[in-house]
Short mmCIF file of C-alpha atoms in Angstrom, two decimals:
data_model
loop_
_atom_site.label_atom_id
_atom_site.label_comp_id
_atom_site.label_asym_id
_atom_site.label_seq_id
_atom_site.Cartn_x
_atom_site.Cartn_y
_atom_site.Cartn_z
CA UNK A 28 29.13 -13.97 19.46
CA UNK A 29 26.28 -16.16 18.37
CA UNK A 30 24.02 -14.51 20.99
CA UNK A 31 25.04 -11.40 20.01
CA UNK A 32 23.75 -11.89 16.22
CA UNK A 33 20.81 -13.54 17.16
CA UNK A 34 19.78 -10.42 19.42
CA UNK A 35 20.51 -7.77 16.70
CA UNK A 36 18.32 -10.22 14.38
CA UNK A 37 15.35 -9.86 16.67
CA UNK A 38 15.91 -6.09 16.78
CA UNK A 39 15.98 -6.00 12.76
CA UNK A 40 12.63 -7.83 13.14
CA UNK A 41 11.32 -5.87 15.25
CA UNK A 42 11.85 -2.43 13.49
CA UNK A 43 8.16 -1.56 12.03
CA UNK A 44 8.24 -2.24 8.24
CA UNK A 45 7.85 1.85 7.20
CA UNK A 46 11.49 2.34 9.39
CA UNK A 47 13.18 -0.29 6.55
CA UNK A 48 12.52 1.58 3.56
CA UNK A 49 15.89 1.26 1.55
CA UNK A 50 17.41 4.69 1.53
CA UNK A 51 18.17 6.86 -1.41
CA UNK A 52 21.79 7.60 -2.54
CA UNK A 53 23.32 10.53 -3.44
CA UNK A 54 23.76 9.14 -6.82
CA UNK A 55 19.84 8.51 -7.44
CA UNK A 56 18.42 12.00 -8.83
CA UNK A 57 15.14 11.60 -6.19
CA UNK A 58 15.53 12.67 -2.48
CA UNK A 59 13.26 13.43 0.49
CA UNK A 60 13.45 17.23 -0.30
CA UNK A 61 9.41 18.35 -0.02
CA UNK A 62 10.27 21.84 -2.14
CA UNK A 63 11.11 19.87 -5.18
CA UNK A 64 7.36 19.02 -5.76
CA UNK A 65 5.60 21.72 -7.17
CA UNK A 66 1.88 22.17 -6.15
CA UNK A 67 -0.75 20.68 -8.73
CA UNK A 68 -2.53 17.46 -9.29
CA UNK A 69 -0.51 14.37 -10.17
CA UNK A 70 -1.35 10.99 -11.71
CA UNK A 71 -0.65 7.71 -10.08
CA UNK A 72 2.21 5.86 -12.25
CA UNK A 73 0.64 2.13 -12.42
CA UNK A 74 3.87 0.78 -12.87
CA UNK A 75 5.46 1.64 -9.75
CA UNK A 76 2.54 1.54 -7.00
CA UNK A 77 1.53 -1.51 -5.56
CA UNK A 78 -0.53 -2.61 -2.40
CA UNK A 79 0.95 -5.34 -1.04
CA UNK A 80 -0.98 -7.86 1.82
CA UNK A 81 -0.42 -10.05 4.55
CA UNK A 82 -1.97 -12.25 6.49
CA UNK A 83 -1.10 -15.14 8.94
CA UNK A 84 -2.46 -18.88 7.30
CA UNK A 85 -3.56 -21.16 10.02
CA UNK A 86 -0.53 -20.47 12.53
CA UNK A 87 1.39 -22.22 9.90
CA UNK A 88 2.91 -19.17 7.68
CA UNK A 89 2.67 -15.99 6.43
CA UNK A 90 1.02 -15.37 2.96
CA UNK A 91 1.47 -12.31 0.93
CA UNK A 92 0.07 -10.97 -2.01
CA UNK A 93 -0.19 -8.04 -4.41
CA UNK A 94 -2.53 -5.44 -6.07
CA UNK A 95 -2.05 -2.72 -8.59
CA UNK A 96 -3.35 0.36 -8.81
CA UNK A 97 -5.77 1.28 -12.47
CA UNK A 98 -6.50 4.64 -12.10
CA UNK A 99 -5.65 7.37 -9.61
CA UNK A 100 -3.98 10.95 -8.74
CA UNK A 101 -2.90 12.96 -5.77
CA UNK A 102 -3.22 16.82 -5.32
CA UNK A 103 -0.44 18.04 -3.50
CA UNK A 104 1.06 21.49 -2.22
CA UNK A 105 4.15 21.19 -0.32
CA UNK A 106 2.94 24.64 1.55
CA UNK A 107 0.22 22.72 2.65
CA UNK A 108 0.75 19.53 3.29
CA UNK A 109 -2.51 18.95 5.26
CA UNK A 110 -4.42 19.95 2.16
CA UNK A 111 -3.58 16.90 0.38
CA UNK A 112 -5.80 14.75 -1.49
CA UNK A 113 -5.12 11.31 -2.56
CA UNK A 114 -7.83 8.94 -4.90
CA UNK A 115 -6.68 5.73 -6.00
CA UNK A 116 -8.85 2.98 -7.93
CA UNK A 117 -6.95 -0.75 -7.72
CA UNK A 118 -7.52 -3.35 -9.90
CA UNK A 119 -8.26 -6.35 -7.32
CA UNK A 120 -9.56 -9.08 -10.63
CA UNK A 121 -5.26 -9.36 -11.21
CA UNK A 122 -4.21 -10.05 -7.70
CA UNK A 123 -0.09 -10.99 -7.97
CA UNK A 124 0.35 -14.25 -5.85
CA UNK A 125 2.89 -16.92 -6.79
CA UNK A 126 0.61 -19.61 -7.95
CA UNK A 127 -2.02 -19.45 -10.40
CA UNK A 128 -5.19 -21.73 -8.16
CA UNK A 129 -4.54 -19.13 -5.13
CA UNK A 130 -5.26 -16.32 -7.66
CA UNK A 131 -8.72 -17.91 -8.84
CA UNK A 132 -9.11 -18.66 -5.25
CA UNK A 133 -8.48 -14.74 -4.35
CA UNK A 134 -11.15 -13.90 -7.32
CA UNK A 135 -13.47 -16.25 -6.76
CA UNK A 136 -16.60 -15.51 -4.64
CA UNK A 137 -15.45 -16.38 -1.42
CA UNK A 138 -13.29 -13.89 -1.12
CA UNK A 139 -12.81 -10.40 -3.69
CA UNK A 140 -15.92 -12.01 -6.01
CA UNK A 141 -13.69 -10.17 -8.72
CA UNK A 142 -16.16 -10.77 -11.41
CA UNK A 143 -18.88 -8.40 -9.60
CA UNK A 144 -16.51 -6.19 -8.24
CA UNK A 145 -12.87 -5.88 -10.31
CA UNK A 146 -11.67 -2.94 -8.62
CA UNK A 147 -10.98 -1.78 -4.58
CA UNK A 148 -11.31 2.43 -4.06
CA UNK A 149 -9.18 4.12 -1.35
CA UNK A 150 -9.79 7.86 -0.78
CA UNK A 151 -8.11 10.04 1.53
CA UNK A 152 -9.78 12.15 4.07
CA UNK A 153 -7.48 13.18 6.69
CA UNK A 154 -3.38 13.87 5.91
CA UNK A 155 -2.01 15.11 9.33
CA UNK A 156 1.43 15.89 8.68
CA UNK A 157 4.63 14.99 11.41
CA UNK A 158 8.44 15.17 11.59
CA UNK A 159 11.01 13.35 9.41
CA UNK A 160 8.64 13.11 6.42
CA UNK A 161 6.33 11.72 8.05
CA UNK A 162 2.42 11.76 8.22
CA UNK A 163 -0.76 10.00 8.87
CA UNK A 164 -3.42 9.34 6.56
CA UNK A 165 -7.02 8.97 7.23
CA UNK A 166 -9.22 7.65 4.15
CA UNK A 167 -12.23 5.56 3.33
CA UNK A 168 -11.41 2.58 1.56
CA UNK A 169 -14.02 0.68 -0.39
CA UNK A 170 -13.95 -3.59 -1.02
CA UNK A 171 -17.16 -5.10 -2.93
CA UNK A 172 -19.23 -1.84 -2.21
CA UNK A 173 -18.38 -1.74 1.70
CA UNK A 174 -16.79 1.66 2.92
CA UNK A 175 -14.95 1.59 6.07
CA UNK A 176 -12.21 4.20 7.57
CA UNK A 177 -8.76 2.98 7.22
CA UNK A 178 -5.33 4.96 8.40
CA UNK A 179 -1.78 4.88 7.12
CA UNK A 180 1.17 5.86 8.26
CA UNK A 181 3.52 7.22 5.47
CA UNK A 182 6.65 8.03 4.87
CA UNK A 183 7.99 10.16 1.90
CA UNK A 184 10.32 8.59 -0.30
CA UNK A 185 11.70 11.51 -2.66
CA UNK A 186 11.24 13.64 -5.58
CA UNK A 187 12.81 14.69 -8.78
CA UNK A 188 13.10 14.73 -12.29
CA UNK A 189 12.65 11.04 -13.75
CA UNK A 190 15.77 10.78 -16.48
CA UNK A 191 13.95 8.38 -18.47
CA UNK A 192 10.47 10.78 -19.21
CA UNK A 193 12.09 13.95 -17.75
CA UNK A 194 9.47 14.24 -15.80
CA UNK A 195 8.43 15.11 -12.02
CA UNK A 196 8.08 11.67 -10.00
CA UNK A 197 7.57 11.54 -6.23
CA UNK A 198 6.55 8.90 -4.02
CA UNK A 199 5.83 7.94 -0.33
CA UNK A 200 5.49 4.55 1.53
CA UNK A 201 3.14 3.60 3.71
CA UNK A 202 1.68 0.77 6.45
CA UNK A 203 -1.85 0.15 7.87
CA UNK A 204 -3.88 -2.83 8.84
CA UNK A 205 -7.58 -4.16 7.93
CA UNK A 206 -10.18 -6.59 9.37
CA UNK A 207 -10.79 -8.92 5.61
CA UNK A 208 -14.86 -9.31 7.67
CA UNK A 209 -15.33 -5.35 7.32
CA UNK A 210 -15.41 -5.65 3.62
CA UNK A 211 -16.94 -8.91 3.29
CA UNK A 212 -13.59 -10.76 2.43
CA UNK A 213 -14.12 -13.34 5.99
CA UNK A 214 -14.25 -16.54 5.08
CA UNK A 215 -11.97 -18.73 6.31
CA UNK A 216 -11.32 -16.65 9.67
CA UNK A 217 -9.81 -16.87 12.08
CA UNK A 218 -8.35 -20.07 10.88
CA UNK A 219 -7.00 -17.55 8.28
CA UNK A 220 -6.28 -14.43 10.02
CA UNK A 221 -8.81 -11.64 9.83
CA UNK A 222 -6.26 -9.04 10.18
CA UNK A 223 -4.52 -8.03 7.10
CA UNK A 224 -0.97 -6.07 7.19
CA UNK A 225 -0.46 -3.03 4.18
CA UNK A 226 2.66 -2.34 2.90
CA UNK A 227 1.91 0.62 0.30
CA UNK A 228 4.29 1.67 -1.81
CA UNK A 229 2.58 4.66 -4.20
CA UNK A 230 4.39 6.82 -6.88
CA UNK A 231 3.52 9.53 -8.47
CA UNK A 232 4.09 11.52 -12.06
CA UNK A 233 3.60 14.21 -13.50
CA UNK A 234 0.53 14.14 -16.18
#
């Protein structure tokens, strides 16, 4: 029995982080039904969209952070899914870490120099779409004025009418990785890992 739980741990673990999105309920009024979006151009809502990190710290542990988004929108037509266009701005001067010296650290100029540039811009490119609500994402994402090509692989969450605004809200989740030394973000590696894991989690509204 105990070597039976450990193994279906380590296949829980091993399931890629976009296959463990909690699934919706009947009971929620937003589900992975494309049709419900109408076409148009939708804002990003800043409360619900967040960019979180990971990377490994000295072969010691994992440390995770997040970043919000400021300003942003996504054009959308669920005819043409390949069409779509998303532009998000994220403010990277109010990086959410769990102690307040790692945040200075994150700002300071070793690492996001926050205080030249506050804010991170991704921009898609490329949306190729696949089965099961799936697609991938190709954009160019830009960290203290360097531009580099980044892809995602999303997953859409759901639509529907928000009961609190009455409004249109839809969102999708996403994963893709980054070297920190494309954008200038390097020190400390590879005693800090270089690589950086995304977990994206993005909703939309309507405006």
């Amino acid at each position: 029995m105990r070597y039976a739980l450990a193994a279906a741990l380590a296949a829980t673990l091993a399931v890629p982080a976009v296959a463990q999105i909690i699934p919706s309920t009947a009971s929620q009024p937003g589900a992975a039904t494309a049709s419900r979006i109408t076409a148009g151009t939708y804002a990003v809502d800043p409360a619900h969209t967040q960019v979180a990190w990971e990377v490994n710290h000295m072969g010691f542990s994992i440390l995770e952070g997040l970043f919000g988004p400021s300003t942003g929108s996504i054009t959308i037509d669920p005819a043409k899914p390949a069409a779509t266009k998303v532009d998000v701005t994220f403010d990277m001067a109010k990086p959410g870490v769990s102690f307040p010296l790692f945040a200075e650290h994150l700002q300071s100029t070793n690492f996001f120099d926050a205080a030249k540039y506050p804010t991170a811009h991704f921009v898609s490119t490329s949306v190729t779409p696949h089965a099961g609500n799936k697609a991938t994402i190709v954009g160019n994402l830009t960290i203290k004025d360097q531009t580099k090509p980044v892809t995602l692989e999303a997953t859409f969450i759901g639509a529907g009418n928000n009961p609190m605004n009455k409004q249109l809200n839809f969102g999708f989740s996403a994963t893709g990785s980054i070297k920190r030394s494309d954008f200038g973000v390097g020190a400390y590696a590879p005693v800090v890992s270089d690589e950086v894991k995304l977990h994206i989690h993005a909703a939309f509204a309507a405006k």
